[in-house]
Structures are given as C-alpha cells and as structure tokens.
CSV table of C-alpha atoms and ligand atoms in Angstrom, one decimal:
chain,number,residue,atom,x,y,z
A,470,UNK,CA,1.8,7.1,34.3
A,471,UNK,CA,0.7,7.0,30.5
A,472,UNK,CA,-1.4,4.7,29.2
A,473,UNK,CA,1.5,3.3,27.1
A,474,UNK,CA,4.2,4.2,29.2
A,475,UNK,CA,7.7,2.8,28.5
A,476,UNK,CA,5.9,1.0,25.1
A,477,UNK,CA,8.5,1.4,21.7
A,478,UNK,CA,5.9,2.0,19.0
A,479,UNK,CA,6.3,2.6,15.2
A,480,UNK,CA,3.9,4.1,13.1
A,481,UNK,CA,4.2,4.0,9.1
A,482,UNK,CA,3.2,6.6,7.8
A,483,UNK,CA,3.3,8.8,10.9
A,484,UNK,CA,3.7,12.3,9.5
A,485,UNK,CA,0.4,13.1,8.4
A,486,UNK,CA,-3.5,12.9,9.1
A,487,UNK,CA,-3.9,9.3,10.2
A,488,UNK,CA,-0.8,8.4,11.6
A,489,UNK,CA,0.7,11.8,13.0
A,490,UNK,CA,-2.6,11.5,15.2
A,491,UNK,CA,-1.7,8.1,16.3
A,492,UNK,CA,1.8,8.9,17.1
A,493,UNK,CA,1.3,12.2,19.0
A,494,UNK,CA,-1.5,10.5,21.2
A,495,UNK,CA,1.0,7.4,21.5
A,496,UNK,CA,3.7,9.5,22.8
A,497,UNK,CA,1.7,11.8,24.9
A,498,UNK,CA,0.9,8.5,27.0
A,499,UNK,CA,4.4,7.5,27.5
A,500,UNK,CA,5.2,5.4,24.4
A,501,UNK,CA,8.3,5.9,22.8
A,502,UNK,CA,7.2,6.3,18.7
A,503,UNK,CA,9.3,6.1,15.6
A,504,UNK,CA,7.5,8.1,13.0
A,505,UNK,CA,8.1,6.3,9.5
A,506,UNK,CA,7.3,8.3,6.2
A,507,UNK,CA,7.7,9.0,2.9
A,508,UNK,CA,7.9,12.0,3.6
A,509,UNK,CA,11.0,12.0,6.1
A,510,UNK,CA,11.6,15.8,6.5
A,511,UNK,CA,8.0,16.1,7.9
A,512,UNK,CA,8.7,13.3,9.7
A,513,UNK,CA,11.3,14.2,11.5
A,514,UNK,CA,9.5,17.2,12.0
A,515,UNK,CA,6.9,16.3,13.8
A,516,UNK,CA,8.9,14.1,15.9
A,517,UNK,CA,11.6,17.4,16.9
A,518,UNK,CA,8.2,18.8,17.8
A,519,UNK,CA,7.0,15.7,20.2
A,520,UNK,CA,10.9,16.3,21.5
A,521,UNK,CA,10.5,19.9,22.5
A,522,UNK,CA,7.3,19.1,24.2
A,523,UNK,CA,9.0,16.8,26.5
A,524,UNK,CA,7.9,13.5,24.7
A,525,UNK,CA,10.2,10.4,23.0
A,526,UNK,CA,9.8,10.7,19.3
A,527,UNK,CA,12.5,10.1,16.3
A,528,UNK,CA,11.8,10.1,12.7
A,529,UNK,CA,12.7,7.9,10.2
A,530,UNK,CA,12.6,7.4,5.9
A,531,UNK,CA,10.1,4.8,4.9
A,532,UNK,CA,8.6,3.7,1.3
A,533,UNK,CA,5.8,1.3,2.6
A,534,UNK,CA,6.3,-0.3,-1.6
A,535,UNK,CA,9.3,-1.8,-0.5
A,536,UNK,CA,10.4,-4.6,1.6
A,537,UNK,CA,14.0,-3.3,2.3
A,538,UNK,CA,12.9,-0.2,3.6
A,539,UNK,CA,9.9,-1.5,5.5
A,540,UNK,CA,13.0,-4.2,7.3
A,541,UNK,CA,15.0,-1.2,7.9
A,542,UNK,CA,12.1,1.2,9.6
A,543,UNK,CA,12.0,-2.0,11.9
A,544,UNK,CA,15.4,-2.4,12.6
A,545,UNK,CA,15.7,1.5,13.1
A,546,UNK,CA,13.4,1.2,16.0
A,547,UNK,CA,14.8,-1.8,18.1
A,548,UNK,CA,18.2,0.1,17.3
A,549,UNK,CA,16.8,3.2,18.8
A,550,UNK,CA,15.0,2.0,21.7
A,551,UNK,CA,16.0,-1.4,22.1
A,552,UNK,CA,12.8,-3.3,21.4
A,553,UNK,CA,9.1,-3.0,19.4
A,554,UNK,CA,6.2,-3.2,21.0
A,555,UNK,CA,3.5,-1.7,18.9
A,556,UNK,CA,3.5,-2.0,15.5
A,557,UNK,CA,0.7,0.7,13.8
A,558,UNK,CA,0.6,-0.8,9.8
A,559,UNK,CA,-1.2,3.0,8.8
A,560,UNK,CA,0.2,3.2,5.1
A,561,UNK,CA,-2.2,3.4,2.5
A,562,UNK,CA,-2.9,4.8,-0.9
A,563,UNK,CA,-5.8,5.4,-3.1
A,564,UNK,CA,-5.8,7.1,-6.9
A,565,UNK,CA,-9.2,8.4,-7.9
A,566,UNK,CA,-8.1,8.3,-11.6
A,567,UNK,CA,-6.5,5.1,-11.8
A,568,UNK,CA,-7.9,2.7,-9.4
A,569,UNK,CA,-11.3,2.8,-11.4
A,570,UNK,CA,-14.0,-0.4,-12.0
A,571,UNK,CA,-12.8,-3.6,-12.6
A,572,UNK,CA,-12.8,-3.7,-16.4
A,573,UNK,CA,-11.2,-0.5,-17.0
A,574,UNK,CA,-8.4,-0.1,-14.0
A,575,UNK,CA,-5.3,0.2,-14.7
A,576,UNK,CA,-3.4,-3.5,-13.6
A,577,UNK,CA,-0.1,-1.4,-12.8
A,578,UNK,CA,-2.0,0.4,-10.3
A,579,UNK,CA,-3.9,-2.7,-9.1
A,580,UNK,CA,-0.4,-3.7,-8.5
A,581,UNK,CA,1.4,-0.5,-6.9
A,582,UNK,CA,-1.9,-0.3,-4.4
A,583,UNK,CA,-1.6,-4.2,-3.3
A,584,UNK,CA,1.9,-3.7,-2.6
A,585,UNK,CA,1.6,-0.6,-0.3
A,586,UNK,CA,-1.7,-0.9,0.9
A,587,UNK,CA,-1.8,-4.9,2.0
A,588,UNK,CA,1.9,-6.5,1.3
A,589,UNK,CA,3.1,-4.0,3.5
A,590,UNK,CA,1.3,-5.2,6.6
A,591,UNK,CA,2.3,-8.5,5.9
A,592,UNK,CA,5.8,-7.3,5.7
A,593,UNK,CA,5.9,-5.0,8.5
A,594,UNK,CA,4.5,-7.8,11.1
A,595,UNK,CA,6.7,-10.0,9.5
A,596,UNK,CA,9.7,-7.9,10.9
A,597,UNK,CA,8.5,-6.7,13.9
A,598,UNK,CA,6.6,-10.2,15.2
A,599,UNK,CA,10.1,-12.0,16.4
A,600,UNK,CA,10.9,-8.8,18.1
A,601,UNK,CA,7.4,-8.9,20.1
A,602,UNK,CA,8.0,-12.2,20.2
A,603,UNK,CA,10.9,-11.7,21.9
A,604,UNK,CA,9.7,-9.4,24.1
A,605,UNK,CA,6.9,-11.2,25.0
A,606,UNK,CA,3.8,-9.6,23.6
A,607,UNK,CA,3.4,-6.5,21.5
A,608,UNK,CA,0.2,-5.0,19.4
A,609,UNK,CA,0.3,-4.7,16.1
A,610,UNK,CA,-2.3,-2.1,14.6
A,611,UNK,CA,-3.7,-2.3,10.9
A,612,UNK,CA,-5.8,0.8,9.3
A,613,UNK,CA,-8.2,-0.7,7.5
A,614,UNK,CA,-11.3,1.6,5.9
A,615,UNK,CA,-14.5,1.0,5.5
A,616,UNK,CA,-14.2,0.3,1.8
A,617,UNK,CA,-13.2,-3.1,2.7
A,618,UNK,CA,-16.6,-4.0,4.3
A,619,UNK,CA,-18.9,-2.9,1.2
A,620,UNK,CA,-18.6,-2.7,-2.7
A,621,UNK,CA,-18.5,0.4,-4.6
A,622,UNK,CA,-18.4,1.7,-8.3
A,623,UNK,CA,-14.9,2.5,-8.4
A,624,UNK,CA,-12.1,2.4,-6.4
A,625,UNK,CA,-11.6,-1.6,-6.7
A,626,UNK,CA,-7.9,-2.0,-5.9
A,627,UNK,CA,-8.5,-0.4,-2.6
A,628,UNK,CA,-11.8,-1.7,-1.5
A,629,UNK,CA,-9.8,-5.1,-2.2
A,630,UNK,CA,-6.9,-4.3,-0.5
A,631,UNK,CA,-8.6,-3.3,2.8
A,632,UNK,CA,-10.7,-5.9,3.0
A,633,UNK,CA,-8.0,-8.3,2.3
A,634,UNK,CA,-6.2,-6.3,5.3
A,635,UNK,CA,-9.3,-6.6,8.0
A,636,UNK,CA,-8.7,-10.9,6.9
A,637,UNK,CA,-4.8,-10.6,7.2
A,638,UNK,CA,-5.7,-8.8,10.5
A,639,UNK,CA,-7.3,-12.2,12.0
A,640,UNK,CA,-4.6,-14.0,10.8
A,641,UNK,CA,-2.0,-12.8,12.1
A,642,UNK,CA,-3.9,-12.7,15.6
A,643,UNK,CA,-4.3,-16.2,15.5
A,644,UNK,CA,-1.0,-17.0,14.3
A,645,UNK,CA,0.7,-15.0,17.4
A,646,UNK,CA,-1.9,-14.5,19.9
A,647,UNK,CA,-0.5,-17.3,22.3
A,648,UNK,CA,2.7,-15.2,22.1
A,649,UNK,CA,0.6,-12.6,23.6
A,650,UNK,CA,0.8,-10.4,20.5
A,651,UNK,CA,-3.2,-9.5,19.6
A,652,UNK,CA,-3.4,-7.5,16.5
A,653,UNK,CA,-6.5,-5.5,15.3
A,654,UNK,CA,-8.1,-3.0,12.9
A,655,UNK,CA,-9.6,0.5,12.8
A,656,UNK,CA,-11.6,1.1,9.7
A,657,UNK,CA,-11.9,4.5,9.5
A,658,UNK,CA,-14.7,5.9,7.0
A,659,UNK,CA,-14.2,9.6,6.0
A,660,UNK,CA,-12.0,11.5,7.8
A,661,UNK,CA,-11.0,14.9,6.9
A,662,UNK,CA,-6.9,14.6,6.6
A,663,UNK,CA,-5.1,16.2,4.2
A,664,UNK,CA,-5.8,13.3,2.4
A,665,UNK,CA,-9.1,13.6,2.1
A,666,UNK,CA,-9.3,16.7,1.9
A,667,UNK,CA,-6.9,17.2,-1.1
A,668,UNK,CA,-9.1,13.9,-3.1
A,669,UNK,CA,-12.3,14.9,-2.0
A,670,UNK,CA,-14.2,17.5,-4.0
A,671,UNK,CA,-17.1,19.5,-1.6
A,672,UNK,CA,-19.6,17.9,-3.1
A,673,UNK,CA,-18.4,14.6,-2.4
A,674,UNK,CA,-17.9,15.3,1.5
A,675,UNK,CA,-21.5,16.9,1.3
A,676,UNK,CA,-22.7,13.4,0.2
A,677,UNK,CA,-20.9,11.4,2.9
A,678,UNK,CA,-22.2,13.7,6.1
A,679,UNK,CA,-25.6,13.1,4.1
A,680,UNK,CA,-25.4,9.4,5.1
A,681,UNK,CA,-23.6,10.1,8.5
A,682,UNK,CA,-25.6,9.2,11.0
A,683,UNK,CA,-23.3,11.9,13.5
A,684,UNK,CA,-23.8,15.8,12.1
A,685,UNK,CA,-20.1,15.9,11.8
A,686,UNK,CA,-17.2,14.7,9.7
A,687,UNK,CA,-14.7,12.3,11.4
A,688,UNK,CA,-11.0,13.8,12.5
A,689,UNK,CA,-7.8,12.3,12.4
A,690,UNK,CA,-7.9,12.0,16.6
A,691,UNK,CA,-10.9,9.8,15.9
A,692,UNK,CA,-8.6,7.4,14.9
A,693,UNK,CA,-5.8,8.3,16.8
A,694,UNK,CA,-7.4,7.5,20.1
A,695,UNK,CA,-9.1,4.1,19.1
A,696,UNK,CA,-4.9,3.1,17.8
A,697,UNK,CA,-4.3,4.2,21.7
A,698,UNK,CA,-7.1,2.3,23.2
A,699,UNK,CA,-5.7,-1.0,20.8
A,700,UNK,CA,-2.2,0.0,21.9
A,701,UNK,CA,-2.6,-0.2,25.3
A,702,UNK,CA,-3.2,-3.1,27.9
A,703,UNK,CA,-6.8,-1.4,27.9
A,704,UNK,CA,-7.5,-3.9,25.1
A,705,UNK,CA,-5.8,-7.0,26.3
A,706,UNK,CA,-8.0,-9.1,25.6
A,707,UNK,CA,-9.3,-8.0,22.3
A,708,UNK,CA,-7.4,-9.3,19.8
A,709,UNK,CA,-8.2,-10.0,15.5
A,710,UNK,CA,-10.8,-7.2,15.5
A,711,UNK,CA,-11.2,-4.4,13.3
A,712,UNK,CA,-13.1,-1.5,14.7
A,713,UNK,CA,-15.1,0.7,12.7
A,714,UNK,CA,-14.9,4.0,13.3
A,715,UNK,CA,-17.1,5.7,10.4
A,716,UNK,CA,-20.0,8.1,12.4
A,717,UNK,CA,-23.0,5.6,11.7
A,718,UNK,CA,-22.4,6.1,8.0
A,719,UNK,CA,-22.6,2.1,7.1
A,720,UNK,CA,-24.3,1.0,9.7
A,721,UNK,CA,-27.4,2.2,8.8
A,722,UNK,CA,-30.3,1.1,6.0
A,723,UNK,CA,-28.7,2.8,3.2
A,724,UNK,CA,-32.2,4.2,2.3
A,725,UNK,CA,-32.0,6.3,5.3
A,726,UNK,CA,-31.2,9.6,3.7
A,727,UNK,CA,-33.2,9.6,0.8
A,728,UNK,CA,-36.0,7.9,3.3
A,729,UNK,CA,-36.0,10.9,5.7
A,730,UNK,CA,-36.4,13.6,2.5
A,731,UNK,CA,-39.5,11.8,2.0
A,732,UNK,CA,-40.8,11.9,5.3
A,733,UNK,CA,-40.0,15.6,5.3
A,734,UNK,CA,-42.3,16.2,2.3
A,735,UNK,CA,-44.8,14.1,3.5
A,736,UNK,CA,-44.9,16.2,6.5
A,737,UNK,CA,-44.6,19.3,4.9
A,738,UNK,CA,-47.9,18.7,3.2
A,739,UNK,CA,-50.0,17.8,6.0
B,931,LIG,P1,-2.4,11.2,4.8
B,931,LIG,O1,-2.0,11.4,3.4
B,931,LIG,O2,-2.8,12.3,5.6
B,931,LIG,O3,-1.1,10.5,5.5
B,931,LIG,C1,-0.5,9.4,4.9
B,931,LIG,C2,1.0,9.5,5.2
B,931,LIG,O4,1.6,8.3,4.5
B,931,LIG,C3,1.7,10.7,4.6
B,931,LIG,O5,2.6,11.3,5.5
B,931,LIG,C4,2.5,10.1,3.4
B,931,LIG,O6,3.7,10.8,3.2
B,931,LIG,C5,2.8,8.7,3.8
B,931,LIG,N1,3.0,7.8,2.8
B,931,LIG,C6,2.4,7.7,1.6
B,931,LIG,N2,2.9,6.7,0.8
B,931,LIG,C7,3.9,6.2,1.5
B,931,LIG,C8,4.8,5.1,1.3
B,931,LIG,N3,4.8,4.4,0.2
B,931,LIG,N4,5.7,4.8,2.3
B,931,LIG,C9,5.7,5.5,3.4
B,931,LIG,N5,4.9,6.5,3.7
B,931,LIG,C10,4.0,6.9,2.8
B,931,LIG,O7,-3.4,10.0,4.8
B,931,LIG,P2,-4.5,9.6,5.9
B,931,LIG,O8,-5.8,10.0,5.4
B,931,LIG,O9,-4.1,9.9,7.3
B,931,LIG,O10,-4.6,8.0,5.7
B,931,LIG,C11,-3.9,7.1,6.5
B,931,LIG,C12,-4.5,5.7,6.4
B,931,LIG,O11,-5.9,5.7,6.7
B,931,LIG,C13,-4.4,5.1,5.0
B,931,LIG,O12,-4.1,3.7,5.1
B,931,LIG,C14,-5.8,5.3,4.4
B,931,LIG,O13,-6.1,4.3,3.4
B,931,LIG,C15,-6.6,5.1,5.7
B,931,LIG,N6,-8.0,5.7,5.6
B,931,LIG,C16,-8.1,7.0,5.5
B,931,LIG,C17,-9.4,7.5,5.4
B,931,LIG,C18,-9.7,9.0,5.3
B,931,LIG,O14,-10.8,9.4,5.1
B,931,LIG,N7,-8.7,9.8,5.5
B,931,LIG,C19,-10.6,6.7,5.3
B,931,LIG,C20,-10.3,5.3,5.4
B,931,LIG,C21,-9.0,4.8,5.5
C-alpha cells in the first residue's frame, strides 16, 4: 500500500526539475498523476516512462498563462481518472534580465510573471476545488520559494508573486478546509534543476552554499518528498502552511558567513 494509493493527482509543470520529482514520487506511492507541461512531448515522456515501470501516469499540454488551458489540464484529469484529489500548483517563472528592481523592470514582464507564477494557482484551485469538493477532501499543493519570505535587489516580480502565493496559500485553506481540503506550501530555496542550473552562473551557486547552513545544494527530491508528505493523509492535519525547504540558508543571522571568516582569521593568528 502507497502512501497515496488510489489518489488522482495533477502536477503543472510536471516534466522537469521540481515537478517531475513530485510526480514520480507521487506515483511511486500509488497516486495516479497527470503530468501538465509546457512542454508536452517531455511530458508525456516521462509519464510513458512511469507506465513502463508499472506506475499510473498520463501526460498532458498545459500553458500555466492561460485560464483555458489551466480549466482543461483539470478537466483532462477527472476525464482520465474520474476525480482530483491532489492538486500540486508547481508552475513558475523567473527572467534574470527582465524581472529587475522596481524602478527599472519591465511592467510587461511584471505582468506575464503575475499571471503564471500567482494567477495560476488561483485558477488551478479554482477548477479543481468543486471536484475535491465533491469528493470530499483533496490537497492542493503550492511551490512557493523562499524569495517570497525576504527582499532582494532584483528579481521583484517574483519575490512578489511568491509571497503573494504563500498568502493565497492560507486562503484558500480557510476558505475549504471544513470541506476537508487543506492546502499548503513548499518554499524551496536553491535547488539545482535544470532551471537553476541553466540561470545560475557558478559563482552564483558558490555564493548560496556559502550561506547554506547544510554543505550541500538542495535536489529536486527535496522537494518532491515534502509534496508527498503534504499529499498524503500523513499531513491531515496540517493545513495553510508553507514549508521551507531551503538547507538553513535563511534561517540563520545573515552575518553568519562573513562572521565565521573572521573567526577563522582571528584564530589563525593566535
Ligand atoms: P524547471 O524549469 O526544471 O521545471 C519547470 C517546468 O515548468 C518545465 O517542465 C517547463 O516546461 C514548465 N513550464 C514553464 N512554463 C510553463 C507554463 N507557462 N505552463 C506550463 N508549464 C510550464 O523548474 P524548477 O526549478 O523545477 O521550478 C519549479 C517551481 O519551483 C517553480 O515554481 C519555481 O519558481 C520554484 N522554485 C524553484 C527553485 C529552484 O532553485 N529550482 C527555488 C525556488 C522556487
């Protein structure tokens, strides 16, 4: 018996990093996942490979910027498998050149980032909560980041948009919580997916472990297990949450790093 066995689960953008950890995990415990992506070839991809491995997987287009195709990944799944009852809202975007401070981003951008980073959320639940409703119960899932908890010199449009998804998080778990539908939050910090590894120059991920408390980047299972743990029953009573999942790199004093060089060279000339 997984530990979402017999669970109908969707997962936006499923085919990569992030999500294709989440959905792999999900259907390795029994859940029946619908892998939504841009990227639909790779979705269905990786969902032909969950089939050969004996799991429940299909694969369906999705752009996360629009409402249509957001109602139709939704109505793909209940046509599939009859039902929804985890919802994982993973899309998001960022744009190192455009999504700069606040008085020289570019608006459009501001725009395209609200819209698939935060309004998609909104729009996913929207479609999936009479389902879960329905059903009576379900768990919807946001990723969140840890850009959403502190301020930064660039990157505005997506620090905003995160944070604004941890709030949306809460309330849409106390909007639907006596339905028995809890929803929650993983904010990841850096995790080395494709993603971040295509945006992030060395020297950037040198600075980040710097500040980690852990001596080790964060992986895309990192993630994936925490959406399993707030997928499952194993979290029933947990609901409006977002967990952060970031290797002690914003919980600490942020002097830490540049504290502990010091102490070195104090040491050093004792
Ligand atoms: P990724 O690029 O590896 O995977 C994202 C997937 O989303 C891709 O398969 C892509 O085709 C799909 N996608 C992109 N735009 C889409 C759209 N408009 N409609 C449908 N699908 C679309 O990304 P990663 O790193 O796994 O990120 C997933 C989530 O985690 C995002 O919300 C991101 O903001 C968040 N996150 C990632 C962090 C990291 O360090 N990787 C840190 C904090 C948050």
């Amino acid at each position: 018996m997984g530990r979402v066995q017999g669970k109908v689960a969707l997962i936006t953008g499923g085919a990569s990093g992030i999500g294709l950890s989440a959905a792999t995990l999900l259907a390795q415990e029994g859940a029946k996942v619908v892998i939504a992506d841009f990227n639909v070839d790779a979705a269905v991809e990786a969902a032909t490979s969950l089939k050969s491995q004996g799991f429940e997987a299909s694969g369906v287009f999705l752009d996360a910027g629009k409402e249509e195709s957001i109602k139709e990944a939704v109505e793909f799944t209940v046509a599939t498998y009859g039902t929804i009852n985890v919802l994982h809202n993973n899309v998001g975007l960022t744009n190192l050149r455009k999504d700069l401070d606040v008085i020289n981003m570019d608006l459009e951008e501001w725009d395209h980032l609200m819209d698939v980073n935060l309004k998609s959320v909104l729009l996913g639940s929207r479609f999936a909560l009479p389902y879960m409703i329905k059903a009576g119960g379900g768990s919807i899932i946001n990723t969140a980041s840890m850009a959403g908890f502190a301020g930064d010199v660039t990157r505005t449009a997506y620090g905003a948009s995160k944070g604004a998804v941890v709030n949306l998080t809460k309330y849409i778990a106390a909007q639907y919580g006596k339905h028995k539908i809890r929803c929650n939050g993983v904010a990841p910090g850096l995790i080395l997916t494709p993603a971040a590894e295509k945006n992030m120059p060395p020297a950037v991920l040198d600075i980040f472990g710097k500040f980690n408390a852990l001596p080790y980047h964060g992986e895309a299972d990192d993630i994936g297990y925490t959406v399993l743990f707030l997928a499952s029953d194993e979290s029933k009573f947990i609901t409006g949450q977002t967990i952060q999942v970031e290797g002690g790199h914003y919980g600490n004093n942020p002097t830490i790093a540049d504290f502990t060089d010091y102490m070195f060279q104090v040491q050093a000339k004792k």
